[in-house]
Coordinates of C-alpha atoms in Angstrom, one line a residue:
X1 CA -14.3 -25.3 31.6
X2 CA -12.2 -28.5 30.5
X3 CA -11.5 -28.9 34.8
X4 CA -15.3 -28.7 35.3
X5 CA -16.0 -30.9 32.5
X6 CA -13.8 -33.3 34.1
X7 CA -14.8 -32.6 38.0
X8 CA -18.5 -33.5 36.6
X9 CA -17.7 -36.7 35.0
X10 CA -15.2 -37.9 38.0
X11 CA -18.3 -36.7 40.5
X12 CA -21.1 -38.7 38.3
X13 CA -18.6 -42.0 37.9
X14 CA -17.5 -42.1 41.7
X15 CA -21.4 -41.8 42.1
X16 CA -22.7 -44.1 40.2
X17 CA -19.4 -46.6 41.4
X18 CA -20.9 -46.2 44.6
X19 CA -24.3 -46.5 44.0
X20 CA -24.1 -50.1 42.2
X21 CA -21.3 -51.3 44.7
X22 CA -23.6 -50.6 47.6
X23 CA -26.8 -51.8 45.6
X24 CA -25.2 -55.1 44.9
X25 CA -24.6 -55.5 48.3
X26 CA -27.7 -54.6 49.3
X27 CA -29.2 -57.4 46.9
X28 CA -26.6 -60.2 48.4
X29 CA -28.0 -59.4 52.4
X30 CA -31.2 -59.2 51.6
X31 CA -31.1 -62.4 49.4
X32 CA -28.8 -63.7 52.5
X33 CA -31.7 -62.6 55.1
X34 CA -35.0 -63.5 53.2
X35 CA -33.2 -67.1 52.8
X36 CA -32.1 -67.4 56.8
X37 CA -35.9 -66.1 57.5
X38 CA -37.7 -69.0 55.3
X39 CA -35.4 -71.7 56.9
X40 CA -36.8 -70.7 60.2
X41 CA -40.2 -70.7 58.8
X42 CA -39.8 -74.2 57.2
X43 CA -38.3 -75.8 60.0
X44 CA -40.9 -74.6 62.4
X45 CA -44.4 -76.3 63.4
X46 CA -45.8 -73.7 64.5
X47 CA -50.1 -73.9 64.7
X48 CA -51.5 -71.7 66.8
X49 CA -51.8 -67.5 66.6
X50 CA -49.2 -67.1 69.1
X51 CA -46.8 -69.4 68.0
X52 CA -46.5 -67.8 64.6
X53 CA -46.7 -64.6 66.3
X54 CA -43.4 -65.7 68.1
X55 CA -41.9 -66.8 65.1
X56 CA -42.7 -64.1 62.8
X57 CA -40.8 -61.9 65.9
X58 CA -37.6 -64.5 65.7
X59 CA -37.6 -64.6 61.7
X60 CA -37.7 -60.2 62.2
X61 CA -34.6 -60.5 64.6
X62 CA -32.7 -63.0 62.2
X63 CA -33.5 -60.5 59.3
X64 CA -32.0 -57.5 61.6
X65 CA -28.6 -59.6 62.3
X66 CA -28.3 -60.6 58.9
X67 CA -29.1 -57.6 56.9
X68 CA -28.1 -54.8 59.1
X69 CA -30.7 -52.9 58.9
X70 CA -33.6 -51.6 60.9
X71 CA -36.0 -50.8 58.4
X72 CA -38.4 -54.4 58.2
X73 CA -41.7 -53.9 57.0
X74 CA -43.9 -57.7 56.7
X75 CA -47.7 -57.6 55.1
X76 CA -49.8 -60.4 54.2
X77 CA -50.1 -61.0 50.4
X78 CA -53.5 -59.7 49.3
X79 CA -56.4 -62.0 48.1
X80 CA -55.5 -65.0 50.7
X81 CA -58.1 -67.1 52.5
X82 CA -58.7 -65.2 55.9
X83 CA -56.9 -67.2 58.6
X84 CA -56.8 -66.9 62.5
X85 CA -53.5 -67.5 63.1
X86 CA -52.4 -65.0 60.1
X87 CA -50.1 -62.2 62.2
X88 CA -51.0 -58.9 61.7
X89 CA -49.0 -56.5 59.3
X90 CA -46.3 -54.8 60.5
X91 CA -43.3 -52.3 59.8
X92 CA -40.6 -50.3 61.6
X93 CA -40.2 -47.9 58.6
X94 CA -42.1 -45.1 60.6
X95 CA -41.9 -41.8 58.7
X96 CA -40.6 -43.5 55.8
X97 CA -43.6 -46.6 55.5
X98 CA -45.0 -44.1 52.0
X99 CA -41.4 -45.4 50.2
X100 CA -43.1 -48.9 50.2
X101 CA -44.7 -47.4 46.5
X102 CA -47.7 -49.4 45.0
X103 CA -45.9 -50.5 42.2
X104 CA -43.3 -52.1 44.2
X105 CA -45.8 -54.1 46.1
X106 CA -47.3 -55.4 42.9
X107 CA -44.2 -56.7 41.8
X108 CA -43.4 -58.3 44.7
X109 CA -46.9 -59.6 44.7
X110 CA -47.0 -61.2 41.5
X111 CA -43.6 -62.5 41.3
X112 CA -42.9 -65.1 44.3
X113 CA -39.4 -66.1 44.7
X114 CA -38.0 -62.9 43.2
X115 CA -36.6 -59.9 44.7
X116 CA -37.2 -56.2 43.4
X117 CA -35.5 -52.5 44.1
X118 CA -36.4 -49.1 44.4
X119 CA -34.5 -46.0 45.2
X120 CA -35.6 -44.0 47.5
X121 CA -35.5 -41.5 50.2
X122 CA -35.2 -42.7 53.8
X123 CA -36.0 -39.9 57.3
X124 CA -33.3 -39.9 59.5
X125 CA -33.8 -39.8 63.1
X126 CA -32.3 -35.9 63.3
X127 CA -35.5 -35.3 60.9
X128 CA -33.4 -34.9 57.7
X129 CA -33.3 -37.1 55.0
X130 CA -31.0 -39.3 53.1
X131 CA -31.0 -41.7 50.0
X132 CA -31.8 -45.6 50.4
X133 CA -32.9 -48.7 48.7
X134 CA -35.8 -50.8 49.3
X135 CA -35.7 -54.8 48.6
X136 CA -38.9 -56.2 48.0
X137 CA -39.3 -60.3 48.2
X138 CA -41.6 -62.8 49.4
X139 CA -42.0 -65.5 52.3
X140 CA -43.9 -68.2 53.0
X141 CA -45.4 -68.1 56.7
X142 CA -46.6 -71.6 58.0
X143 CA -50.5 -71.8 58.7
X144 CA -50.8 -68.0 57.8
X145 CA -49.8 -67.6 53.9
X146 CA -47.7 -65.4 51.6
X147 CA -46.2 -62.5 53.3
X148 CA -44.5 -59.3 51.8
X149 CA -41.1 -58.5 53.0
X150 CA -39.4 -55.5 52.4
X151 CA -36.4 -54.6 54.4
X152 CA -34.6 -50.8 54.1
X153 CA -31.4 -49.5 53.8
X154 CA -29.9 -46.1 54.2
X155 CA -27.4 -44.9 51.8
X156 CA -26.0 -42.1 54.0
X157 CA -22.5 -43.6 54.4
X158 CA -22.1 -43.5 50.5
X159 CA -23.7 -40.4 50.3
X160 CA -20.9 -39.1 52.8
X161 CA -18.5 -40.7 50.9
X162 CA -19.4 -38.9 47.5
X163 CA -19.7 -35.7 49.2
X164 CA -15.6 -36.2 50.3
X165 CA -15.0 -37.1 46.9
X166 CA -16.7 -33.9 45.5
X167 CA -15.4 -31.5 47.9
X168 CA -11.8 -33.0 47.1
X169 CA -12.2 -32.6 44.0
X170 CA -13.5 -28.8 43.8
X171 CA -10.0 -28.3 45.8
X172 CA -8.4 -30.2 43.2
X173 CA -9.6 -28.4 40.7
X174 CA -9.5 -25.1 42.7
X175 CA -5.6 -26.0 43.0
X176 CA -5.1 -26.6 39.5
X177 CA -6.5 -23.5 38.3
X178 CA -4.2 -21.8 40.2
X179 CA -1.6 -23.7 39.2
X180 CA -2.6 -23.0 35.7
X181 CA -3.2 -19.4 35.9
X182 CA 0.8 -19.2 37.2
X183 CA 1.8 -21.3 34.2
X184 CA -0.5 -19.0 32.0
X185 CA 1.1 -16.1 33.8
X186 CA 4.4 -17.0 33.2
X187 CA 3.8 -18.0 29.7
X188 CA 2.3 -14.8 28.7
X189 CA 5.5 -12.8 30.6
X190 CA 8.2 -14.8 29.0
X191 CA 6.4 -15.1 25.7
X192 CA 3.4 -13.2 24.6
X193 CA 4.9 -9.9 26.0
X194 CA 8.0 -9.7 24.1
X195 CA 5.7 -10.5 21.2
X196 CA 3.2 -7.6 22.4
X197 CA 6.6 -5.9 21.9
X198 CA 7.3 -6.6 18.5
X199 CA 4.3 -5.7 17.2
X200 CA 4.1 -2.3 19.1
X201 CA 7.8 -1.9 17.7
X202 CA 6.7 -2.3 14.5
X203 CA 3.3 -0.2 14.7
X204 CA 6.1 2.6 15.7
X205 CA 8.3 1.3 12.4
X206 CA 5.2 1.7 10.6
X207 CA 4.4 5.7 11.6
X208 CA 7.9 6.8 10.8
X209 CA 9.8 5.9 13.6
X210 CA 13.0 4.4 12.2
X211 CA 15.0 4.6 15.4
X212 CA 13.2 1.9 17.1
X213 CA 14.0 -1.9 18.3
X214 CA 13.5 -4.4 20.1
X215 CA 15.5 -5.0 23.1
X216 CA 17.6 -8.1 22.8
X217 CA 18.0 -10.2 26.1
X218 CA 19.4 -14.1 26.4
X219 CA 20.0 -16.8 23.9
X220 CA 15.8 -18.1 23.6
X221 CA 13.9 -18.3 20.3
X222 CA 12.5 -15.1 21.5
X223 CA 15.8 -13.2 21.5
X224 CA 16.9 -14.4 18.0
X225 CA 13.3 -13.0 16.7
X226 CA 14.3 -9.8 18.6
X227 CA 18.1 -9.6 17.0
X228 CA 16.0 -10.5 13.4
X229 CA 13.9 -8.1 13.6
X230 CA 16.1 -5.4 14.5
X231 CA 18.5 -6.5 11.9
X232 CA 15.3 -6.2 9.1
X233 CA 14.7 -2.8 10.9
X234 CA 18.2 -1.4 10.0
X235 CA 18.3 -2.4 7.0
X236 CA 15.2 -0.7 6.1
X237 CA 16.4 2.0 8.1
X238 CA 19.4 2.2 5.7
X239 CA 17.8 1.8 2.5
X240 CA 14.9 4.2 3.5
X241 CA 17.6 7.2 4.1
X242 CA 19.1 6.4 1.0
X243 CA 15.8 6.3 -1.1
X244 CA 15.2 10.1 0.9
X245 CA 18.9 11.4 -0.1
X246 CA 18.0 10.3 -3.3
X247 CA 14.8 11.6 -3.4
X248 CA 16.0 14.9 -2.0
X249 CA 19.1 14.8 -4.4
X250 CA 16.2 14.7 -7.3
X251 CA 14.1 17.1 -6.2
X252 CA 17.0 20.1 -5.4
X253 CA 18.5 19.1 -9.0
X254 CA 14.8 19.4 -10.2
X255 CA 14.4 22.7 -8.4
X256 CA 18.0 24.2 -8.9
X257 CA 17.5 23.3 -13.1
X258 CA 14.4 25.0 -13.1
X259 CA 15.9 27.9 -11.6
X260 CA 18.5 28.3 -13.3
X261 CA 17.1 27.4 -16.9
X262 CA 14.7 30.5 -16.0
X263 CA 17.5 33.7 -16.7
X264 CA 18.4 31.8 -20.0
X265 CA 14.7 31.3 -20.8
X266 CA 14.2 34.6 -20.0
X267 CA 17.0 35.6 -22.6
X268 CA 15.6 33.7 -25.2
X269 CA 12.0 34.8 -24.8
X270 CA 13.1 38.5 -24.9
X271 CA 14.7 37.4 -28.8
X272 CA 12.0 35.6 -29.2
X273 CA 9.5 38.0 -28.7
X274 CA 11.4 40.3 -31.1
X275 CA 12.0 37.8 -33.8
X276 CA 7.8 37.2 -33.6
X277 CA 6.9 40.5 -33.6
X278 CA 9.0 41.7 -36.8
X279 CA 7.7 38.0 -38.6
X280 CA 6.0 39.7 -41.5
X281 CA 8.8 41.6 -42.3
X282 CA 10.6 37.4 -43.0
X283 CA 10.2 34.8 -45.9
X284 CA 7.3 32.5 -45.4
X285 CA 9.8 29.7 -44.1
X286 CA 11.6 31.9 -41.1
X287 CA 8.2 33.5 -40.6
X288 CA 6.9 30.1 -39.7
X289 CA 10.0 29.0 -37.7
X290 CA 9.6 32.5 -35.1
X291 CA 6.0 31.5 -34.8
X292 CA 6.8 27.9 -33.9
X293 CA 9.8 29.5 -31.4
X294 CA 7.7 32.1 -29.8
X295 CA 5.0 28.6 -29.5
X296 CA 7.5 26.2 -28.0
X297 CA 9.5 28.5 -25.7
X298 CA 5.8 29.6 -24.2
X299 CA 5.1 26.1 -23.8
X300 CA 8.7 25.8 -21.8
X301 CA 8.2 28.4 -19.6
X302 CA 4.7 26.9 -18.8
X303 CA 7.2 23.0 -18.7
X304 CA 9.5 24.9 -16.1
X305 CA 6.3 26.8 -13.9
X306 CA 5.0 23.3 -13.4
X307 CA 8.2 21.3 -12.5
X308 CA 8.7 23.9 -9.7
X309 CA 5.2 23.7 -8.4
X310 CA 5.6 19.8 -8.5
X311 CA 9.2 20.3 -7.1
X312 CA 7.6 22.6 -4.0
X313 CA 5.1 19.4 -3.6
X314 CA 7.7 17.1 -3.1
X315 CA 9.8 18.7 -1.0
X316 CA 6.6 19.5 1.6
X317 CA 7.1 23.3 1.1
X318 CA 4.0 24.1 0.2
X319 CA 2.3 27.1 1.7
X320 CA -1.4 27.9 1.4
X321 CA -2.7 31.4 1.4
X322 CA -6.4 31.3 2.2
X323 CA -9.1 33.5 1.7
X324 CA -12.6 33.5 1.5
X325 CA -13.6 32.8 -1.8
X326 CA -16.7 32.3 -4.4
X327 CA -16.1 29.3 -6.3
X328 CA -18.8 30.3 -9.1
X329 CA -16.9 33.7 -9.5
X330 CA -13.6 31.9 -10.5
X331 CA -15.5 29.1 -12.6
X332 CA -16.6 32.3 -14.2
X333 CA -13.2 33.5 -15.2
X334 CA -11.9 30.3 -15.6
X335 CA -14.8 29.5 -18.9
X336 CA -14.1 33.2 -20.3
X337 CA -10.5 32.9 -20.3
X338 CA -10.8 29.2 -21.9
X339 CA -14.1 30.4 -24.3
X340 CA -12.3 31.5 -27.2
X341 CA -10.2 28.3 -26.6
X342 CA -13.4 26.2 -26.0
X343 CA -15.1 28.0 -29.5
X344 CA -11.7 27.6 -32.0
X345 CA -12.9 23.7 -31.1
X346 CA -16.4 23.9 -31.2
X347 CA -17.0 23.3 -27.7
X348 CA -19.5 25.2 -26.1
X349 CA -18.8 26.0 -22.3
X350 CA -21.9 26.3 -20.1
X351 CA -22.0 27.1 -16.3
X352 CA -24.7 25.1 -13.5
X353 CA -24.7 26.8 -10.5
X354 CA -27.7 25.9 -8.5
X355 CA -26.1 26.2 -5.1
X356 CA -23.0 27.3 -5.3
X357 CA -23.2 30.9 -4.1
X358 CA -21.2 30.3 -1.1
X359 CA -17.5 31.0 -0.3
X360 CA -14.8 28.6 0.6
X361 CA -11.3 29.5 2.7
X362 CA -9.5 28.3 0.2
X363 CA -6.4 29.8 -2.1
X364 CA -8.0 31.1 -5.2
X365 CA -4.5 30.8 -7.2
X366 CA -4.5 27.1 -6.9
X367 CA -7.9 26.4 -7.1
X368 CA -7.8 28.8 -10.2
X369 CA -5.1 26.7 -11.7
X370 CA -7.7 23.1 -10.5
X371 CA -10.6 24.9 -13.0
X372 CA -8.2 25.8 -15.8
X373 CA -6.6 22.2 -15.8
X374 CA -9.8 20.4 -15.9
X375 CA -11.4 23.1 -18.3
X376 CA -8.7 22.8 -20.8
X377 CA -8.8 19.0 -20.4
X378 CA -12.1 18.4 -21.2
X379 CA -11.8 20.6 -24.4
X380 CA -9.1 18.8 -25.6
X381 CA -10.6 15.3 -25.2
X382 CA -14.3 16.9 -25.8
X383 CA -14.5 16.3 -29.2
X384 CA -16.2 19.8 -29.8
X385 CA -19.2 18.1 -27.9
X386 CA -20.6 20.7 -24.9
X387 CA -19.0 20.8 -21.7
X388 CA -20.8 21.6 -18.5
X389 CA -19.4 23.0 -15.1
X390 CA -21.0 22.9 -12.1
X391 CA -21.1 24.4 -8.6
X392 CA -22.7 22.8 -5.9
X393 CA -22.4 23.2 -2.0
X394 CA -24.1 22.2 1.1
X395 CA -23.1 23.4 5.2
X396 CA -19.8 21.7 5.2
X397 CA -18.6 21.4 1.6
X398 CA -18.4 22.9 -2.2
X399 CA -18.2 21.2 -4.9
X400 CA -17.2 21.9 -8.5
X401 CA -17.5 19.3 -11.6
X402 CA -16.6 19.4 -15.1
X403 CA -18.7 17.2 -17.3
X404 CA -17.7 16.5 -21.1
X405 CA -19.1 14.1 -23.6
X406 CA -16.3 13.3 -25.4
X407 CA -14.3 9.8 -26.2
X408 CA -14.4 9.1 -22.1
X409 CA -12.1 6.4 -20.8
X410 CA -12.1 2.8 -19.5
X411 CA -10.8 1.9 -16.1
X412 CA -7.4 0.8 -16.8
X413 CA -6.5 4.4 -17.8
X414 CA -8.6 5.9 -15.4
X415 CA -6.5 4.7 -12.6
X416 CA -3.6 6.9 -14.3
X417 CA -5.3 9.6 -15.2
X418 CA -3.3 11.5 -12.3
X419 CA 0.0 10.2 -12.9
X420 CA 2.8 12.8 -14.3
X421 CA 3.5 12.9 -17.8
X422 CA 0.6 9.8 -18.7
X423 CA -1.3 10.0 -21.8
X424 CA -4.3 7.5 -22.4
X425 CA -3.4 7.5 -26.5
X426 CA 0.5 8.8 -26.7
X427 CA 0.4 8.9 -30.4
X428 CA -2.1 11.7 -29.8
X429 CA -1.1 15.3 -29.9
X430 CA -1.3 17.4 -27.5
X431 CA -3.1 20.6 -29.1
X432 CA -3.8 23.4 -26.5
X433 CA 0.3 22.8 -25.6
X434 CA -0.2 21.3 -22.1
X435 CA 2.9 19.9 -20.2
X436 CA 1.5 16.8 -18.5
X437 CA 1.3 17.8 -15.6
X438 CA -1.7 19.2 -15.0
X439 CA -4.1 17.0 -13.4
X440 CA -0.9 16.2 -11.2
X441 CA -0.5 19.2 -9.8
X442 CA -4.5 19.7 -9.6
X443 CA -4.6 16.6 -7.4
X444 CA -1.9 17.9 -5.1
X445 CA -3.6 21.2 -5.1
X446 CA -6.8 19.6 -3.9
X447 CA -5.4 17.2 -1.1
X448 CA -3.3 19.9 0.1
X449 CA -6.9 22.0 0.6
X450 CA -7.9 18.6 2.7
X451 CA -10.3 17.8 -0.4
X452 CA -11.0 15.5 -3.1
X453 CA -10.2 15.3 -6.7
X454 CA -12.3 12.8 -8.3
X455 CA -13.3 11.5 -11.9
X456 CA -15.5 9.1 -13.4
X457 CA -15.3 8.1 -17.1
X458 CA -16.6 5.5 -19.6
X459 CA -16.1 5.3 -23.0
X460 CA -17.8 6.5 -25.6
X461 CA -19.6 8.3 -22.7
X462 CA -17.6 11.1 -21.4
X463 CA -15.8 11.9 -18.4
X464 CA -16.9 14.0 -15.3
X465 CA -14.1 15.7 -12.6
X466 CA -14.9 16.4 -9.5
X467 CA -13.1 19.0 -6.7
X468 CA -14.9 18.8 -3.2
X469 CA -13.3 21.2 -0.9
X470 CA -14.7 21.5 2.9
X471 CA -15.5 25.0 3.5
X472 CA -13.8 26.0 6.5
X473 CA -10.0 25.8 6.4
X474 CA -8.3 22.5 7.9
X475 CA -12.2 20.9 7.7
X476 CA -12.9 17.6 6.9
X477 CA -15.1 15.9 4.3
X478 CA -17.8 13.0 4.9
X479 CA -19.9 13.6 1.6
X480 CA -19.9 15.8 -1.6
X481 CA -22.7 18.2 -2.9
X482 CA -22.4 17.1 -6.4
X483 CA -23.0 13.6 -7.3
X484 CA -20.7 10.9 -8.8
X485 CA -21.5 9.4 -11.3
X486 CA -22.9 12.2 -12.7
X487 CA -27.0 12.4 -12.7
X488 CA -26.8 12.1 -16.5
X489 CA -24.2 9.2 -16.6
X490 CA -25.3 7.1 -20.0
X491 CA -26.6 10.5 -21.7
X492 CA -25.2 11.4 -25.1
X493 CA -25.7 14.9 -24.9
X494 CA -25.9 17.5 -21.8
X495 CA -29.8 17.7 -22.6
X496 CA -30.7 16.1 -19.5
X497 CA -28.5 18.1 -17.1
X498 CA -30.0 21.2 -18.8
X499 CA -33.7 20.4 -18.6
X500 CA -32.6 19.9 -15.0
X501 CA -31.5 23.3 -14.5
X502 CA -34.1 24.9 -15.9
X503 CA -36.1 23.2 -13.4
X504 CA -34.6 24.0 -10.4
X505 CA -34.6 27.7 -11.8
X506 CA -37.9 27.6 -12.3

């Protein structure tokens, strides 16, 4: 674009260069010519028809050999007394007499002693055509008047010249691009491709690839990005495989402590067990103390059952045992287990299944474990308010949600709801013995199904989990069956959701 922005504007100015040169000398032989023609005429004393006649023909060849040109045209001024010795009108212009335009002719008429231009285009004797100029002026004939002169002049030769001056210049500029195609060539080897190379190197750094790098070759700028780079890359390198020794050093200590804290566990449950069945037969004050053992070492052996599922997680050993599987029928068990839990708080637990009745590949242990988490969540934080599961599903996807309407959160602790071991208030008790770790593993459960583990919350409101799982095993998920926010979001009370239901059973 920028070489035929400039190929134009060289083109136009060379043109227009040529154009006023030629047109100024145009002006100068004409001026030159009319002036030699009107000496003749005011020297001669001429006074008959043919003698003007004869010096009209002189002042015509005068005109030629001054001007160049071949193109004379001579007519009597208009509104002149009729004369007999006036000669008659007369012009070599031939196919070109129309270029002699009205409008020049009144100009020259009006204006003695003046000379005016037009542009115009000339025939050429091969029948083509080429551009010209046309001077106009006026002469005084002796005896016979005013006469119009207008003499022609071809503009071929300039024309030829500009059309040089173009086509060298489209070479030029042919030439250049070339020339700037190898530079761009050359650039784009030398230094866009070793950058195309960096950033493919570190696309590969990016997916896991540690053992990559650039390849380092000379002493240019390029070369000490290359030896930079690769320098950043091992040290990341390095202090990635220490973070994953480390990480690996964690998670067998996890593993190995949970194992082994499971035969003494074992040991002391077994005592345990003995010391809380024979409690009556103890003072109040060691009655209480095997109550509060046979409590605490349950809730350890729940403490060490999660730490190895977590531990399992983390190491990527995790193996899934699919089955089809009726995601009402375990929301079922999962709300009578949890009812006599749910009614010692004065939660009631209610069931919304309107389309639901279909089965999932899933594993029913883990999503089992999912429904108890979130069950048992919302009746501790429920605030003996109702809760509300449903089941939903459509042709791809099943859906299961667990609405309360209890003290809710805000969005600050909503984004840690999943983390291990958080609490939104940690001068709250825990009161159904939970470890922590719950909605942990329930996430980890539902991403390693390929599904979703949602929640929405607001305070004073309630909260609302939701599990989407895709149907078919390894499937993928675009949209849920069950909404979020809930329909009801803003409700006090599950009336809404019921009135619902009833509904759609009807």
């Amino acid at each position: 674009m920028a070489i035929g922005v400039v190929g134009v504007y060289v083109s136009v100015s060379v043109g227009n260069d040529l154009f006023q040169s030629r047109l100024s000398q145009v002006l100068v032989d004409s001026s030159r010519a009319t002036a030699a023609a009107q000496g003749i005429f005011d020297a001669s004393d001429a006074a008959d028809r043919v003698e003007v006649q004869a010096l009209v023909g002189s002042a015509r060849t005068l005109i030629t050999a001054a001007s160049s040109s071949q193109l004379i045209a001579i007519f009597r001024v208009p509104g002149q007394d009729a004369s007999t010795v006036a000669p008659q009108d007369s012009s070599s212009f031939g196919d070109s007499n129309g270029v002699i335009t009205s409008d020049l002719r009144s100009s020259v008429q009006d204006n003695a002693g003046e000379q005016f231009w037009q542009s115009v285009t000339l025939a050429t004797d091969d029948g083509g055509q080429a551009p010209g100029i046309v001077v106009g002026s006026q002469i005084a004939v002796p005896v016979a008047g005013r006469y119009e002169l207008y003499i022609g002049y071809s503009l071929a030769d300039a024309e030829s010249t500009l059309l040089f001056v173009q086509r060298t210049l489209g070479v030029a500029g042919l030439i250049l691009i070339l020339l700037i195609g190898g530079v761009t060539w050359i650039v784009v080897r030398f230094v866009v491709t070793p950058i195309r190379v960096a950033a493919a190197t570190s696309q590969r750094l990016a997916s896991g690839d540690l053992g990559v790098r650039i390849p380092e070759k000379g002493e240019d700028v390029i070369a000490t990005l290359a030896r930079s780079f690769n320098g950043m890359a091992d040290s990341m390198q390095s202090q990635i495989k220490e973070l994953a020794d480390l990480s690996e050093v964690q998670q067998r200590f996890v593993s190995d402590v949970s194992h082994e804290l499971r035969t003494p566990l074992t040991t002391i449950r077994l005592a345990g067990d003995v010391l809380y069945d024979q409690r009556s037969t103890f003072p109040p004050a060691i009655e209480r103390t095997a109550e509060l053992l046979h409590t605490q070492v349950e809730r350890f052996e729940l403490l060490l059952s999660d730490l190895l599922e977590i531990s399992k997680y983390d190491a990527g050993s995790v193996q899934l045992e699919t089955e089809p599987t009726n995601l009402v029928h375990l929301a079922e068990d999962a709300i009578d287990g949890l009812r006599s839990l749910g009614e010692s708080k004065g939660t009631d637990l209610m069931l919304v299944a309107p389309g639901g009745h279909l089965d999932a590949e899933v594993d029913p242990r883990r999503i089992r474990r999912i429904m108890h988490n979130l069950i048992g969540n919302a009746i501790e934080h429920g605030e003996g308010r109702p809760i509300i599961v449903s089941v939903d599903s459509n042709e791809s996807a099943v859906a299961l949600s667990v609405r309360d309407y209890g003290m809710g959160m805000s969005p600050a602790e909503m984004a840690h709801v999943f983390d291990r071991f958080w609490r939104a208030d940690p001068s709250r008790k825990r009161t159904i013995g939970g470890t922590g770790l719950g909605l942990s593993i329930s996430l980890e459960d539902a991403v390693v199904h390929g599904g979703w583990l949602q929640v929405w919350s607001r305070p004073g409101e309630g909260s609302c989990f939701r599990l989407t799982l895709p149907r078919l095993a390894n499937g993928e998920l675009s949209t849920s069956p069950s909404p979020l926010p809930p329909d009801d979001a803003g409700a006090a009370s599950p009336a809404a959701v019921l009135r619902g239901t009833e509904e759609n059973d009807a």
